[in-house]
Short mmCIF file of C-alpha atoms in Angstrom, two decimals:
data_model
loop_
_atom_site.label_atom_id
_atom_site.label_comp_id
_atom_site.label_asym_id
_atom_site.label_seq_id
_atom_site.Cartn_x
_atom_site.Cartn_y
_atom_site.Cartn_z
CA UNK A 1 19.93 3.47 13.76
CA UNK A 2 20.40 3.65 9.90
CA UNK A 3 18.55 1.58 7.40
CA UNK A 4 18.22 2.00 3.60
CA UNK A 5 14.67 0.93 2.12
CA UNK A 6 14.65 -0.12 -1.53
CA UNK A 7 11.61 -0.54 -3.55
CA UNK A 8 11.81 -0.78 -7.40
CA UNK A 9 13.66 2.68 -8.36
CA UNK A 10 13.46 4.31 -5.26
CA UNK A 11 16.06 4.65 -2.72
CA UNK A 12 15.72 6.14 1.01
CA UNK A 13 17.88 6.29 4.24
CA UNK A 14 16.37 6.53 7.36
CA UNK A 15 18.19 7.47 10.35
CA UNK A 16 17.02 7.86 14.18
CA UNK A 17 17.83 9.20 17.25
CA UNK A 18 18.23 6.14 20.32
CA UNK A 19 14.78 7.27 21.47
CA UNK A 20 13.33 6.60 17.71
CA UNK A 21 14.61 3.16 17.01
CA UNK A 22 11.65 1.71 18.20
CA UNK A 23 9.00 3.71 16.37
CA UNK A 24 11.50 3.06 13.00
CA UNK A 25 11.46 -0.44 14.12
CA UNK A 26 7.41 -0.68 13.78
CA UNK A 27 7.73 1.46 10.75
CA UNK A 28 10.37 -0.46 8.45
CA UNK A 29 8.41 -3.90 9.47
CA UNK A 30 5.40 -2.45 7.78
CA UNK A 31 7.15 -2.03 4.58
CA UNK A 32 9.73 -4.92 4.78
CA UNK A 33 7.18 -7.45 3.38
CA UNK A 34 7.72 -5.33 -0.01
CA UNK A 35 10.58 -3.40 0.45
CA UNK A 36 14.60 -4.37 1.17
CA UNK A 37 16.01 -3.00 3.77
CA UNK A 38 19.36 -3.28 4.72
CA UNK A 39 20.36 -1.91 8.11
CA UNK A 40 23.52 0.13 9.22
CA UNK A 41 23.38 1.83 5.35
CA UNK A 42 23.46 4.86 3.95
CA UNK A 43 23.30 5.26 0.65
CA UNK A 44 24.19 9.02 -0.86
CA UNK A 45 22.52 8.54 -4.00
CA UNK A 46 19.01 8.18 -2.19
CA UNK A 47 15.87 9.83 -3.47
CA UNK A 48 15.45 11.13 0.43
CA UNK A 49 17.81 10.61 3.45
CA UNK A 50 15.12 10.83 6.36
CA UNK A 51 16.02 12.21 10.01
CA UNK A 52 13.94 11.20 12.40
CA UNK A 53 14.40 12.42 16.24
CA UNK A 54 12.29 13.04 19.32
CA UNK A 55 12.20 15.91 21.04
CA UNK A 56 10.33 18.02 24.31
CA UNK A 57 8.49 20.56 21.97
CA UNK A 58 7.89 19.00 18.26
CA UNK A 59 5.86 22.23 17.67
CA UNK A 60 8.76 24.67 18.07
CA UNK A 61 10.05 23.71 14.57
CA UNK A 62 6.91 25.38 13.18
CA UNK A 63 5.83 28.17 15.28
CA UNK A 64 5.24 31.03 12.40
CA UNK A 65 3.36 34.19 11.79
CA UNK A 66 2.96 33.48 8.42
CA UNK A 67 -0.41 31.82 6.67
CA UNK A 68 -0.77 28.58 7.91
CA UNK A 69 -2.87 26.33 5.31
CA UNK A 70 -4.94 23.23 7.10
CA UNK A 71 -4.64 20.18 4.58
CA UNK A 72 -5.16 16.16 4.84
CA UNK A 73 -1.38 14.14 3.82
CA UNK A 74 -3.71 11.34 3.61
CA UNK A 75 -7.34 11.58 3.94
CA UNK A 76 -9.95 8.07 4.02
CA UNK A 77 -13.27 7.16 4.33
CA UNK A 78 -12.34 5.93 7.95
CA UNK A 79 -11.28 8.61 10.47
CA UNK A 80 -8.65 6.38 11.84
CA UNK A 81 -6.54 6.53 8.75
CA UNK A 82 -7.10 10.32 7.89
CA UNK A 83 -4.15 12.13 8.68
CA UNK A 84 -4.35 16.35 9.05
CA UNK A 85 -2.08 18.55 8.91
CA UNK A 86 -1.15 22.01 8.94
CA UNK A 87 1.74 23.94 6.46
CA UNK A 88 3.98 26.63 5.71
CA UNK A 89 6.39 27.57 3.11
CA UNK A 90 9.48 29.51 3.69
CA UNK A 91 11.09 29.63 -0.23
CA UNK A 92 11.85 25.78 -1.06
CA UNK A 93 11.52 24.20 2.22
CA UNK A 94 8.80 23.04 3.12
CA UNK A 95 6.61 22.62 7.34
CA UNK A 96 3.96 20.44 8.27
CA UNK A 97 2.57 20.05 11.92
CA UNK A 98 0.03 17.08 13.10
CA UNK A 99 -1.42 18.77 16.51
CA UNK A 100 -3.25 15.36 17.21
CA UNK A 101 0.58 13.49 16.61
CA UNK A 102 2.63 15.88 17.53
CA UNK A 103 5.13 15.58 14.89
CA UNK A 104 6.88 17.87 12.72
CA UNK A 105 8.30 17.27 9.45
CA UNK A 106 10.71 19.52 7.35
CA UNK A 107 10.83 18.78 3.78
CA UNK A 108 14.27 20.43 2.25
CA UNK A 109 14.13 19.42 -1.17
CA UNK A 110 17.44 20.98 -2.01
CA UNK A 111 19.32 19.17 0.28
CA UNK A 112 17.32 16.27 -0.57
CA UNK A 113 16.69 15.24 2.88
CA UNK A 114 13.60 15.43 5.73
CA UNK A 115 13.76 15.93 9.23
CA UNK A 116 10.97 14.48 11.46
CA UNK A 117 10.49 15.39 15.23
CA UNK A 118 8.48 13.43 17.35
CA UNK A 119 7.71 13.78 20.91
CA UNK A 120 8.93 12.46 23.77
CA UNK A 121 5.82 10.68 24.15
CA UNK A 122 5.30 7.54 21.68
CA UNK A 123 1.81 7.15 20.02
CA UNK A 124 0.57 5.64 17.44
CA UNK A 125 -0.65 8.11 15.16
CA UNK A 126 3.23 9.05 14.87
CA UNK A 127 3.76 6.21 13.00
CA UNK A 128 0.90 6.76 10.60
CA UNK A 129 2.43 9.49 9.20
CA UNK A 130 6.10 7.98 8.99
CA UNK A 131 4.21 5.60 6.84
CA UNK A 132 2.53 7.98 4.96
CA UNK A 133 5.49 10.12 3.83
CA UNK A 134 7.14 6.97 2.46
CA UNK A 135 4.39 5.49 1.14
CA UNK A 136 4.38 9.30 -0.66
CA UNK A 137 7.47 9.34 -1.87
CA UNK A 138 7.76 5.84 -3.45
CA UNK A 139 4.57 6.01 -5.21
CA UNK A 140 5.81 9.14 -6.85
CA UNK A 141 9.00 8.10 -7.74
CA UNK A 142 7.52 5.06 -9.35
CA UNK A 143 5.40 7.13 -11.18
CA UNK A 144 7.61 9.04 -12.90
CA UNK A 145 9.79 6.06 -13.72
CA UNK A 146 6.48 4.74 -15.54
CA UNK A 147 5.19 1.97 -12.91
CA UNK A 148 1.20 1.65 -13.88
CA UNK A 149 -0.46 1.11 -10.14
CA UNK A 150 -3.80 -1.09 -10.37
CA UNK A 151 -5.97 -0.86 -7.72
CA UNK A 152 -5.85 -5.02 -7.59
CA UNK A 153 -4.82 -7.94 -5.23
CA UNK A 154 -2.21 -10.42 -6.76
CA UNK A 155 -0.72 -14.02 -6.06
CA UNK A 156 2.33 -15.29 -6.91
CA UNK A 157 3.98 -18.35 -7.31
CA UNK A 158 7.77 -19.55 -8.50
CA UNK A 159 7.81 -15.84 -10.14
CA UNK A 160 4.16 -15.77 -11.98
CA UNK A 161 1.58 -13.41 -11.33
CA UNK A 162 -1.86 -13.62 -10.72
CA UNK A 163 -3.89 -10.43 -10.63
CA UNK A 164 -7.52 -10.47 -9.26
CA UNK A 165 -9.00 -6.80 -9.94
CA UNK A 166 -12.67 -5.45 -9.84
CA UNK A 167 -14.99 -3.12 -8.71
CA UNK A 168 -15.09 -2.80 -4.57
CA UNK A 169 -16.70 -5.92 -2.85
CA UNK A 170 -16.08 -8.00 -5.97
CA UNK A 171 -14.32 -10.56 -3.98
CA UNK A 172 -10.22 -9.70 -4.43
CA UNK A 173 -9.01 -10.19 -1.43
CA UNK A 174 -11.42 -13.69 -0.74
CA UNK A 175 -10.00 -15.32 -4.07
CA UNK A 176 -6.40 -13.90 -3.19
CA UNK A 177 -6.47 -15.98 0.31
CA UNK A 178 -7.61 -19.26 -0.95
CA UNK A 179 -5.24 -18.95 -3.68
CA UNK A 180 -2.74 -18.32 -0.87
CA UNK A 181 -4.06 -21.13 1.81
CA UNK A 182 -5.36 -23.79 -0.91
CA UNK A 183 -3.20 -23.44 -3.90
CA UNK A 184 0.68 -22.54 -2.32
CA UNK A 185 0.47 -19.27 -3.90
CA UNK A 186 2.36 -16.51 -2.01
CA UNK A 187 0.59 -13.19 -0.74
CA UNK A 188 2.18 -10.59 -3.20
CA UNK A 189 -0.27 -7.63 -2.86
CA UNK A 190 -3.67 -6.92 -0.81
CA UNK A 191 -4.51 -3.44 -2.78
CA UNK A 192 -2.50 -2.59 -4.72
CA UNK A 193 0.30 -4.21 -7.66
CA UNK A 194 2.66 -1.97 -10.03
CA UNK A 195 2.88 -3.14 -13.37
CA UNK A 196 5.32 -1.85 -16.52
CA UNK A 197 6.68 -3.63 -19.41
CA UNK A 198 10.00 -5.24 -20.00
CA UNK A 199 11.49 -7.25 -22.67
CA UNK A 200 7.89 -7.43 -24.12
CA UNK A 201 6.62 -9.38 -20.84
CA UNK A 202 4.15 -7.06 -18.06
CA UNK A 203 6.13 -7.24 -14.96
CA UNK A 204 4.10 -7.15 -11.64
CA UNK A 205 5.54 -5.78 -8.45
CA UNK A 206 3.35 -6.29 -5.07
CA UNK A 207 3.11 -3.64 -1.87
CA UNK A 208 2.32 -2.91 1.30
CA UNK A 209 -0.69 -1.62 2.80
CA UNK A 210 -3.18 -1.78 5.81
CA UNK A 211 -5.26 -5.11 5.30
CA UNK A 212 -8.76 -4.81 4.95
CA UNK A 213 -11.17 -7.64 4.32
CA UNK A 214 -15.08 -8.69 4.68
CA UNK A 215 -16.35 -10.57 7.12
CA UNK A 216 -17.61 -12.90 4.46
CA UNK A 217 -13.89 -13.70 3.43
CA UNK A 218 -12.82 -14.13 7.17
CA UNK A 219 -16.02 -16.62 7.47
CA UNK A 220 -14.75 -19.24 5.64
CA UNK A 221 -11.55 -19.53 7.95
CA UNK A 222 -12.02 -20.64 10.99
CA UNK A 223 -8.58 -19.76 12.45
CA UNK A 224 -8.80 -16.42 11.32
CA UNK A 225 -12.58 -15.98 12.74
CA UNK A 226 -10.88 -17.10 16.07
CA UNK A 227 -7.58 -15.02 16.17
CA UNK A 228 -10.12 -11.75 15.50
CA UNK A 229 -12.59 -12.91 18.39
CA UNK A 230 -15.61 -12.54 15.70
CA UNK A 231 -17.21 -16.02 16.46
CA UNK A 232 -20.25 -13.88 17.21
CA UNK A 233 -20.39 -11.25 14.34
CA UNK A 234 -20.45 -13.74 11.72
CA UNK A 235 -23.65 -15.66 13.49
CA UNK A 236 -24.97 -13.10 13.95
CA UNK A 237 -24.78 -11.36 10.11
CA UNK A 238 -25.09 -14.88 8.41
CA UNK A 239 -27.85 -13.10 5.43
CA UNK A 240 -25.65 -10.35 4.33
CA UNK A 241 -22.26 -11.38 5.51
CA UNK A 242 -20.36 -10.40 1.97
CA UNK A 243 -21.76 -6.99 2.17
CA UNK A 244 -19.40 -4.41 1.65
CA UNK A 245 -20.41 -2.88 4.98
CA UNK A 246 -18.48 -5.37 6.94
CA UNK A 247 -15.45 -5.08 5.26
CA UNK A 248 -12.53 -4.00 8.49
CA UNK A 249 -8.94 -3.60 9.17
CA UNK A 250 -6.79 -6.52 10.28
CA UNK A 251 -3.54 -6.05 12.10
CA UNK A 252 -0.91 -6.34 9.39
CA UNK A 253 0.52 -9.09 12.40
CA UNK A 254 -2.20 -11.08 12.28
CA UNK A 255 -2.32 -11.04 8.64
CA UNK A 256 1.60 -12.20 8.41
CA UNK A 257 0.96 -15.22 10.81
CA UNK A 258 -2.09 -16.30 8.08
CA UNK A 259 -0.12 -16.40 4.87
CA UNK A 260 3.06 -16.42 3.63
CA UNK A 261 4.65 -13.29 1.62
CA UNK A 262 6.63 -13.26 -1.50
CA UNK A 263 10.10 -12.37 -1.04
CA UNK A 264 10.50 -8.67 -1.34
CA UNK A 265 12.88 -9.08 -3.70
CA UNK A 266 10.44 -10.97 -6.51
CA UNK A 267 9.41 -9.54 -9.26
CA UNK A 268 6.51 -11.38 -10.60
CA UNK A 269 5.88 -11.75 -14.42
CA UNK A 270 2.16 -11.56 -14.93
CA UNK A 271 0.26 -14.77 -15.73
CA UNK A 272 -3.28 -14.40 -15.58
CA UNK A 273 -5.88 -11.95 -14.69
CA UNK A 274 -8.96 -13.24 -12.37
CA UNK A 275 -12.07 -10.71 -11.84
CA UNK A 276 -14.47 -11.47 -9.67
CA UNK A 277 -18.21 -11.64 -8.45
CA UNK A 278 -18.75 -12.98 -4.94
CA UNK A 279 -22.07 -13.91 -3.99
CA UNK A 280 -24.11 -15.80 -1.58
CA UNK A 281 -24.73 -18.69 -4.03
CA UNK A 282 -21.73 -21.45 -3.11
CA UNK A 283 -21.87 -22.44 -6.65
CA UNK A 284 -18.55 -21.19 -8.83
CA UNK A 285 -18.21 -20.56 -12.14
CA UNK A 286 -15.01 -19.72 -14.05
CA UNK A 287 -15.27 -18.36 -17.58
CA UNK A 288 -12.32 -16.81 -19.99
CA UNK A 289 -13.04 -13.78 -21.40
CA UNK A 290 -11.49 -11.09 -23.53
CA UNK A 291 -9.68 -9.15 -20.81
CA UNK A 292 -11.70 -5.85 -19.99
CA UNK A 293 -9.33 -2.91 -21.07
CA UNK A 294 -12.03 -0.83 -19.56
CA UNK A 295 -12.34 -2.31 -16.16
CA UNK A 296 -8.47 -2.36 -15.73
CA UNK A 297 -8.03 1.39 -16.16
CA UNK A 298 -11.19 2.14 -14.19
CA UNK A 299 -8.65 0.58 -11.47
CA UNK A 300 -5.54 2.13 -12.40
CA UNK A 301 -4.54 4.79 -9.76
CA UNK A 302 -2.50 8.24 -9.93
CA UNK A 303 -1.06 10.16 -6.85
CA UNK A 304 -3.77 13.04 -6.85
CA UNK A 305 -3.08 14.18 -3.02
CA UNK A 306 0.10 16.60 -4.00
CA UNK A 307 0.59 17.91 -0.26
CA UNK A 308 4.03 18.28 -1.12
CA UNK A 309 6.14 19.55 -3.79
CA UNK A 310 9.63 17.57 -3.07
CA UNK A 311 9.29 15.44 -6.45
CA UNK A 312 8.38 17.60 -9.25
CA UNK A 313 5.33 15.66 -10.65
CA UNK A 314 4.96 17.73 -14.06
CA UNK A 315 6.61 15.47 -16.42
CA UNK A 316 3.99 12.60 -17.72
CA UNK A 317 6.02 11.36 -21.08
CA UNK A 318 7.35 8.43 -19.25
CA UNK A 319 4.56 7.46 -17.38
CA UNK A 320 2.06 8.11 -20.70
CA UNK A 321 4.12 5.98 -22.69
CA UNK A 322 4.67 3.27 -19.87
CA UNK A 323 1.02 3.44 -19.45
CA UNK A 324 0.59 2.31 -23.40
CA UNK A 325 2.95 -0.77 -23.82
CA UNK A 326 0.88 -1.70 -20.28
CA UNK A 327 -2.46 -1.41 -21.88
CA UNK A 328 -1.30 -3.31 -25.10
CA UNK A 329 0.02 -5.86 -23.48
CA UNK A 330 -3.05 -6.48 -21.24
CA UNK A 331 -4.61 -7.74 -23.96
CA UNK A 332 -2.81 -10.83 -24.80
CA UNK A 333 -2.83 -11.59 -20.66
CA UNK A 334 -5.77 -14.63 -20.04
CA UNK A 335 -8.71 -13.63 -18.51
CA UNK A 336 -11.46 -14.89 -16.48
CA UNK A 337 -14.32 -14.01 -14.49
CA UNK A 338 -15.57 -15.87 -11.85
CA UNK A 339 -18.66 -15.86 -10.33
CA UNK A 340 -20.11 -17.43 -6.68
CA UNK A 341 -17.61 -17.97 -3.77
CA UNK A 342 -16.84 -21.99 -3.60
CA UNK A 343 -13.72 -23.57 -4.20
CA UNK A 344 -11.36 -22.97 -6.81
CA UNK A 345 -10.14 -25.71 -8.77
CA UNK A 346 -6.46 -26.05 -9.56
CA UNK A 347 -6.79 -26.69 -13.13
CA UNK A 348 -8.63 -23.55 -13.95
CA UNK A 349 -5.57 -21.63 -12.43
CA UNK A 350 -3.11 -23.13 -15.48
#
């Protein structure tokens, strides 16, 4: 199988083996709620033409007796998600082995492609780390073309942006569903939205990412409670349901039957900024306010995890000037805060 995944400036081709199509299957539907893809393409001017093949003995394209360093290619508060590895270098190329996956990857950055090798068994960590090294790449690329990632949810609707951003537990991704379900917004990000200026409008791009979200948020939809089977953990936790503590994963499947996505091919100019407070108290309030410079860039994000050196992520002048005309333009975007979890009203969303 060959696909081509675009996102924004980057460019990759993926090809498989017959006995990987499936795994590449899972992997491309994870991104293809962000991402175009465009099968039975190759495309020689991509960032990274990725090989991906199963085979007996994954291992044997890494035995060495040279130092082997033990690092994390992703590492997270939840086990689940944290993703070891072990590497070598031999010159410019680049070895990683997962023992617990049993997957190899080979990172040859002069001949701007990387091989995978999975084993004959399927699992499911082995497509963890698929996503990971794309997820990698893309976010680096970005950077270095100057997108400004906020750690914020967003809504969109006939090409206008909504960001909700805030500290964690302030209530992003509850706002961002009933803007979804009760205001025919579509789901454009969950975590995380890219942002850069064009023409002298901030342009908002969405991704993809495992869903997380509290049981306070699920509470308040009934269909979701019952698709999740958690009739009895929200009776049971009814005093400190929006805690933070009860915040959990939701199959991205689940998630896609729930609300509707933005085209992957939208890009969103922003509208209006929401941060919130959830609490208890059903009572909302919705105040403007001058939009918190400070808040915003205590949610911007940079790729700090360098576990490999394929993109050469020493050059900052586009991304510090980007960065600026983001920041100055922040300030002329509405904003409001909003305080209590009941309803939103339509007319505080023009």
């Amino acid at each position: 199988m060959d696909c081509t995944l675009t996102f924004l400036n980057t460019v990759l081709t993926i090809t498989t083996d017959e006995k990987s199509d499936v795994l590449m299957e899972n992997v491309i539907r994870f991104f293809s709620t962000h991402f175009s893809t465009d099968f039975g393409k190759k495309d020689g001017s991509a960032l990274a033409t990725i090989k991906v093949s199963r085979t007996k003995e994954p291992k044997q394209f890494f035995q060495t007796a040279a130092k082997v360093d033990n690092l994390y290619i992703r590492k997270s508060a939840s086990d689940f998600f944290s993703i070891l590895v072990e590497k070598r270098t031999t010159g410019t190329i680049e070895y990683f082995y997962s023992k617990e996956a049993n997957v190899s990857l080979i990172y040859h950055k002069k001949l701007k492609n990387i091989e995978v090798y999975c084993s004959l068994e399927p699992n499911q960590r082995e497509e963890m780390i698929l996503i990971e090294l794309i997820r990698d790449l893309v976010l680096k690329n970005e950077e270095l073309h100057g997108s400004i990632v906020v750690h914020a949810a967003s809504a969109e609707k006939n090409g206008e942006v909504i960001l909700i951003t805030g500290p964690k537990g302030a209530g992003k991704s509850t706002v961002l569903l009933e803007l979804v379900r009760d205001h025919s917004y579509n789901f454009f990000s969950g975590d995380k939205t890219f942002l850069w200026v064009k023409e002298n409008c901030l342009m908002a791009k969405g991704w993809p990412d495992y869903p997380h979200l509290g049981l306070g948020t699920i509470s308040k939809y009934p269909e979701l409670v019952t698709k999740l089977s958690l009739e009895d953990e929200v009776r049971k936790n009814q005093e400190t349901i929006w805690s933070t503590r009860h915040k959990m994963p939701v199959p991205p499947e689940v998630l896609a039957d729930f609300v509707t996505f933005s085209s992957p091919k939208i890009i969103g100019k922003l509208k209006k900024i929401i941060m919130p407070s959830v609490q208890k108290e059903i009572a909302l309030r919705m105040l403007e306010t001058p939009t918190s410079i400070e808040m915003l860039q205590k949610n911007i994000e940079i790729v700090k995890n360098h576990w490999n050196n394929y993109l050469d992520m020493s050059d900052r002048n586009v991304y510090d000037q980007s960065l600026k005309e983001v920041l100055s333009c922040l300030k002329e975007i509405p904003t409001v805060d909003l305080f209590g979890n009941g309803k939103i009203k339509a007319e505080l969303l023009c």
